[in-house]
Coordinates of C-alpha atoms in Angstrom, one line a residue:
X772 CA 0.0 0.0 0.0
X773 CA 1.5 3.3 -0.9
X774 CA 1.3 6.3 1.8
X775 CA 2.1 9.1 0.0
X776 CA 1.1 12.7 1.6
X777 CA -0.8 14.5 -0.4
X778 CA 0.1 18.2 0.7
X779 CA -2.9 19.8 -1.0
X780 CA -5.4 22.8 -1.2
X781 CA -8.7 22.1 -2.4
X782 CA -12.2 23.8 -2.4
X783 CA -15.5 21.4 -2.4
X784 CA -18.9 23.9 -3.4
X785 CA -22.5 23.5 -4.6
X786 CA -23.9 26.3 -6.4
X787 CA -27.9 26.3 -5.8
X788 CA -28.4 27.8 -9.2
X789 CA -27.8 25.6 -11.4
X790 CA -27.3 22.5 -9.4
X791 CA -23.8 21.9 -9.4
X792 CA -21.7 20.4 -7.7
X793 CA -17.7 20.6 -7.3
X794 CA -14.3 20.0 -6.3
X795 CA -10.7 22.1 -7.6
X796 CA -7.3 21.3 -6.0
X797 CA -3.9 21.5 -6.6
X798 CA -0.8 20.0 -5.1
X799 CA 2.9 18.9 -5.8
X800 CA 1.7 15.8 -6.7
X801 CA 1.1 13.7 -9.7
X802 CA -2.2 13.8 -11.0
X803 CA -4.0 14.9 -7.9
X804 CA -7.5 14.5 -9.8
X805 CA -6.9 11.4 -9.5
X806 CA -7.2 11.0 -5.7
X807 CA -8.9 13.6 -4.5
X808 CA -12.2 14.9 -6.1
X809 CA -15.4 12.8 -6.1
X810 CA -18.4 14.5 -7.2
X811 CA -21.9 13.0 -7.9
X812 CA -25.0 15.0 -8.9
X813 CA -27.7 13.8 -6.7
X814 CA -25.4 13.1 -3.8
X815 CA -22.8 16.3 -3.4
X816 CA -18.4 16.2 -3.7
X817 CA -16.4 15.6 -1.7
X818 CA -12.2 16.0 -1.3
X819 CA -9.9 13.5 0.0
X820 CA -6.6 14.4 0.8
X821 CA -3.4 14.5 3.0
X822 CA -2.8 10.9 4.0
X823 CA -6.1 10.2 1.6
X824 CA -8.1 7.6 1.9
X825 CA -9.7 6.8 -1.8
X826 CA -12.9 4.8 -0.4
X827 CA -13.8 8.3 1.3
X828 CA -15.0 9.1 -1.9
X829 CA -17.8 7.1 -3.0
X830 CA -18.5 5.6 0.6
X831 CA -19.3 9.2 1.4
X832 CA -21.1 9.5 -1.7
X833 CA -23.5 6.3 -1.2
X834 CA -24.1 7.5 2.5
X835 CA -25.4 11.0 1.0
X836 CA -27.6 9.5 -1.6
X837 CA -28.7 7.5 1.9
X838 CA -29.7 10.7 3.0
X839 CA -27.2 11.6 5.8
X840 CA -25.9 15.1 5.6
X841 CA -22.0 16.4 5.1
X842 CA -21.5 15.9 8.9
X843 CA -23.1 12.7 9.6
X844 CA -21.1 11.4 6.5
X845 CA -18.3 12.9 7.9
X846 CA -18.3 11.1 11.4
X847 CA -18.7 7.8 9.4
X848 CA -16.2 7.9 7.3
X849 CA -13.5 8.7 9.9
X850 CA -15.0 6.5 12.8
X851 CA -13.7 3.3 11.9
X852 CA -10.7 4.6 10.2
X853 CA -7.5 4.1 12.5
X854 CA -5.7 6.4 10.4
X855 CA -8.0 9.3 10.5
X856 CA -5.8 11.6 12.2
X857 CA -3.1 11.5 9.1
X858 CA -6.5 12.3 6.9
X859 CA -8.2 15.5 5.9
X860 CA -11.4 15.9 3.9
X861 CA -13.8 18.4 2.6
X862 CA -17.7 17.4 2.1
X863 CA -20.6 19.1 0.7
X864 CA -24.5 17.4 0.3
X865 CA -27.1 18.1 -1.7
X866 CA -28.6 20.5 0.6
X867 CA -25.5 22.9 0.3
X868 CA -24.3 21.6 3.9
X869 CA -20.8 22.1 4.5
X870 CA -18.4 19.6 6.7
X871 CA -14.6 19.2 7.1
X872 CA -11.9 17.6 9.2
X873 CA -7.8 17.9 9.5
X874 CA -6.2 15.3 11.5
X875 CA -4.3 15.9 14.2
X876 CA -0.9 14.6 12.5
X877 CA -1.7 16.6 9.0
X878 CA 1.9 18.5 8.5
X879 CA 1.7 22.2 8.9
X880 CA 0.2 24.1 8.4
X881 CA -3.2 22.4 7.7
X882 CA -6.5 23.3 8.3
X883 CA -9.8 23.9 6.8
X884 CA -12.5 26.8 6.5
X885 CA -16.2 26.1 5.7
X886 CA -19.0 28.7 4.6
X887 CA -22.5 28.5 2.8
X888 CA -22.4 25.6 0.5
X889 CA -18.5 25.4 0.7
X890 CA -15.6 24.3 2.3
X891 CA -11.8 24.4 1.8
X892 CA -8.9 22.6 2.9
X893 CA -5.0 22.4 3.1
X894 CA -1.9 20.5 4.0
X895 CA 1.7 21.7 4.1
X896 CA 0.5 25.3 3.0
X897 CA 2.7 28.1 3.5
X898 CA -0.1 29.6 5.8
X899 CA -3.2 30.1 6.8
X900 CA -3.6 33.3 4.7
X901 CA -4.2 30.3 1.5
X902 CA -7.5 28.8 2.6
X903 CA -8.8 32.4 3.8
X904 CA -8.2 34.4 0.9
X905 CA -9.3 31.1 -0.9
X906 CA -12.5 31.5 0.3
X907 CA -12.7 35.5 0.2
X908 CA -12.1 35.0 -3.8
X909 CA -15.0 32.2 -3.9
X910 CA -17.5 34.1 -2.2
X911 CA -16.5 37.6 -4.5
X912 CA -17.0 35.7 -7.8
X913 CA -19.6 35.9 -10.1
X914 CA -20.3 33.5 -12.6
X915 CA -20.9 29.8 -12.9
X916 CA -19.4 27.1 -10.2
X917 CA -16.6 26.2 -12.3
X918 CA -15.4 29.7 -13.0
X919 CA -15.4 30.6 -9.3
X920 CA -13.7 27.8 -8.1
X921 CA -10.8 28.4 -10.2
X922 CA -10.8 32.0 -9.0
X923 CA -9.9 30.6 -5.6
X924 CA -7.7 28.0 -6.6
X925 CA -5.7 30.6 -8.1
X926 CA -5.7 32.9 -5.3
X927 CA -4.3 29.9 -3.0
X928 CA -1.6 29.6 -5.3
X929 CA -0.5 32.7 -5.8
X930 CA -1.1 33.2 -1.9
X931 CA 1.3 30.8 -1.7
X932 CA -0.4 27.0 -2.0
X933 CA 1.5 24.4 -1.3
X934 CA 4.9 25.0 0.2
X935 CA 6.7 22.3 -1.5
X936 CA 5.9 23.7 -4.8
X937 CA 4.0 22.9 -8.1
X938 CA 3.1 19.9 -10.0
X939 CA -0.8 19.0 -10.6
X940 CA -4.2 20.4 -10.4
X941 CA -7.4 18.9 -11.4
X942 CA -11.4 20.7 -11.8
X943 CA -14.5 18.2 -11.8
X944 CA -18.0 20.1 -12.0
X945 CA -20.8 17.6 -12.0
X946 CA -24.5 18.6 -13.2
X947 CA -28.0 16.6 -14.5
X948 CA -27.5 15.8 -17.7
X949 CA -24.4 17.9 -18.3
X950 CA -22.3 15.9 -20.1
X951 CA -21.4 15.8 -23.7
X952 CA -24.9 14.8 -25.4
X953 CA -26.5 14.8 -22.0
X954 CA -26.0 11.1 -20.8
X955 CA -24.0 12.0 -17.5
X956 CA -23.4 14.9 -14.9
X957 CA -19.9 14.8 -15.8
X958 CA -20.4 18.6 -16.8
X959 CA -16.8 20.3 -16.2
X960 CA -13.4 17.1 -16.0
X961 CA -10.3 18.8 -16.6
X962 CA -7.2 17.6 -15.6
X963 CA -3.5 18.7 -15.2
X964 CA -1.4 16.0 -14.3
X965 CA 2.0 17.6 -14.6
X966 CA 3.3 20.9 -15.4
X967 CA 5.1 23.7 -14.2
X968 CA 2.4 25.8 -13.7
X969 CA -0.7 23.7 -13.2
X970 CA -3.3 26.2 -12.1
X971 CA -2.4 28.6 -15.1
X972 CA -2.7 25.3 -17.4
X973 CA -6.2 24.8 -15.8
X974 CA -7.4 28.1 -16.6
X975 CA -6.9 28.0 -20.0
X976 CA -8.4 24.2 -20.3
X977 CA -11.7 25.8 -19.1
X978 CA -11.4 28.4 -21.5
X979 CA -10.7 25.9 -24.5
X980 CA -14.0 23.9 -22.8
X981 CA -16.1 26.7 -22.8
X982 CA -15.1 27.5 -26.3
X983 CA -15.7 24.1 -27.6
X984 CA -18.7 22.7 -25.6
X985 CA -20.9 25.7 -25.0
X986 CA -23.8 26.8 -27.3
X987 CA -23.4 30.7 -28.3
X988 CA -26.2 32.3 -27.6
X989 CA -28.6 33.6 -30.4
X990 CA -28.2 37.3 -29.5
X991 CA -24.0 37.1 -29.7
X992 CA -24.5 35.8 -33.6
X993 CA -23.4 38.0 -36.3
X994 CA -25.2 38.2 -39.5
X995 CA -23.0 36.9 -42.5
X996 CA -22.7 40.1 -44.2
X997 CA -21.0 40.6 -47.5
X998 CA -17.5 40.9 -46.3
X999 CA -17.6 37.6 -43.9
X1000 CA -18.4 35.8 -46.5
X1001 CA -15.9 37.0 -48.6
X1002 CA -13.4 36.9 -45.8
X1003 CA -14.6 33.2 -44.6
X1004 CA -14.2 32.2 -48.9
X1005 CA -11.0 33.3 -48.7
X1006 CA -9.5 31.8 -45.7
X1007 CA -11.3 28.5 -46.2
X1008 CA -9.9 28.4 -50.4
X1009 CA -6.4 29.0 -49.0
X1010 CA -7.0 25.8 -45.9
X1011 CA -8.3 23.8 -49.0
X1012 CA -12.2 23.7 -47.7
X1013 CA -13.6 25.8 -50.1
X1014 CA -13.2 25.7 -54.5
X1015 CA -15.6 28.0 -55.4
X1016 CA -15.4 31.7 -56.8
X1017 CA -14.9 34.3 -54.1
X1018 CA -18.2 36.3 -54.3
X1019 CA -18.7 37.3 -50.7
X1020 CA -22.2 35.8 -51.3
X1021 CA -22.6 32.8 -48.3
X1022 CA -24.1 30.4 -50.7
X1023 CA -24.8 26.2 -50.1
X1024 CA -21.1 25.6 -51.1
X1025 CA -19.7 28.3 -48.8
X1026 CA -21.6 26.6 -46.2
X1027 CA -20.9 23.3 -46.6
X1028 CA -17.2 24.6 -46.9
X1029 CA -17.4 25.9 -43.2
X1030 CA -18.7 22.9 -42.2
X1031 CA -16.8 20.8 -43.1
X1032 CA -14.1 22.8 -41.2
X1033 CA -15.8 22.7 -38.0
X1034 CA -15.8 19.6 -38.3
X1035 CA -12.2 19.1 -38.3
X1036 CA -11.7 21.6 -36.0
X1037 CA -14.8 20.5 -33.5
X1038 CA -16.7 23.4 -33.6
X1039 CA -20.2 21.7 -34.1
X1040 CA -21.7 23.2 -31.0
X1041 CA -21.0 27.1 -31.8
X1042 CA -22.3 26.5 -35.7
X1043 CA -25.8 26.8 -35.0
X1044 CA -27.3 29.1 -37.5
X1045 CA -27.3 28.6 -41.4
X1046 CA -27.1 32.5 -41.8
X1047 CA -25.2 33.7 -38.6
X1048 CA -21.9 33.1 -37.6
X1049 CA -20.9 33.2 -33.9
X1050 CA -17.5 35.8 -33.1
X1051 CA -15.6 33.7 -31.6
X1052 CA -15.6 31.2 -34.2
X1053 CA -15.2 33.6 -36.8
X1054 CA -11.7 34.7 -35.1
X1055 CA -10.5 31.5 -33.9
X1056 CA -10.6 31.1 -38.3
X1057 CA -8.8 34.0 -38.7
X1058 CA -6.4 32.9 -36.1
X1059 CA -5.8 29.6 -38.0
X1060 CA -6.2 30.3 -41.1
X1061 CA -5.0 34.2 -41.8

């Protein structure tokens, strides 16, 4: 059996809005996604970490579906466990209750913080200051779950994370039917198992998700005017989509020209419209193809 530390800083959250659920962490460790976050739509997430114990994750998970709440999960889990003082976890239910614990033999500094629908925890941090400004960033964020749980994993880390350094950071969202084609709550699963700057690396994997599995909305579209469809003729004849004259008139060939691009390029979910083109498609052409 291995019994590698973990040093860690994670947050677990629910967001009441739109029913997610979450965990982000980073550590110098290899793929710390791995280990730690456990997520599960109708039950909560929770984080395992330190000295961590793996079955935490869906043991704890089952006993919420039960019915027990953060806390009672909690004191379950770490009853029976004769190593529960080298073990730290985070829990959140389905009712937005918060629970946490740090052993007593976690290595310094280690603790945890836990607020509405939230909690956060470290090991071998450089200071408290991490899992404090950690959750002032959380609870000052607008937008959707995943976006505000990076905001305080970045704050930890440039707070100072975890003392030993940099190696792996992991973000798992879960929400009904929020996978790709809606079969699973795997929403948001984006790992970075090892890099020099993990959290950065994170960042921009949401932003490439966002870009490539998110619907534009109607209202962002811009009509395919004149010159974008000369513009799009031009840069698709010189990527070797398109053959045809270049009229600037977005005709069924100029079309089926983009399309087929997109599909290449897996950009099925932003071409919605047969005579609108979303922006951020239209320069994430000009950025490949200019």
């Amino acid at each position: 059996m291995r019994n590698d530390i973990i040093a860690t800083f994670s947050i677990v959250a629910y967001d009441p809005q739109n029913d997610d659920f979450g965990v982000a962490v980073a550590s110098k460790f290899l793929g710390v996604g791995s280990v730690v976050s456990w997520v599960r739509s109708n039950a909560g997430a929770i984080a395992t970490q330190a000295l961590g114990n793996m079955s935490y994750g869906p043991q704890g998970l089952d006993l919420m579906v039960s019915g027990k709440s953060a806390e009672e999960t909690l004191q379950t889990l770490i009853a029976d466990d004769n190593q529960r003082d080298h073990r730290q976890v985070g829990i959140v239910d389905s009712q937005g209750r918060a629970a946490a614990y740090t052993g007593k033999k976690c290595l310094d500094w280690a603790g945890h913080v836990t607020g509405n629908g939230f909690t956060i925890q470290g090991n071998i941090l450089s200071s408290a200051t991490v899992i404090d400004n950690m959750a002032t960033a959380f609870t000052s964020t607008q937008g959707e779950l995943a976006e505000r749980l990076l905001a305080a994993l970045q704050v930890g880390d440039q707070t100072g994370g975890d003392r030993r350094g940099r190696q792996s950071a992991a973000l798992y969202v879960a929400r009904p039917g929020g996978s790709y084609g809606g079969y699973l709550d795997r929403y948001v699963d984006l790992r970075v198992d090892d890099h020099l700057n993990p959290v950065t690396e994170l960042v921009r994997l949401l932003q490439l998700h966002r870009f490539y599995l998110t619907r534009p909305r109607q209202e962002d579209l811009l009509v395919i005017s004149e010159p974008i469809a000369r513009e799009l003729q031009q840069l698709l004849h010189k990527a070797g989509f398109y053959e045809g004259p270049i009229s600037g008139t977005y005709d069924e060939s100029t079309q089926a020209a983009l399309e087929q691009y997109g599909g290449v390029e897996n950009l099925e979910e932003r071409l919605i419209s047969k005579t609108h083109i979303d922006p951020e498609v239209l320069d994430f052409i000009r950025r490949k193809l200019a």
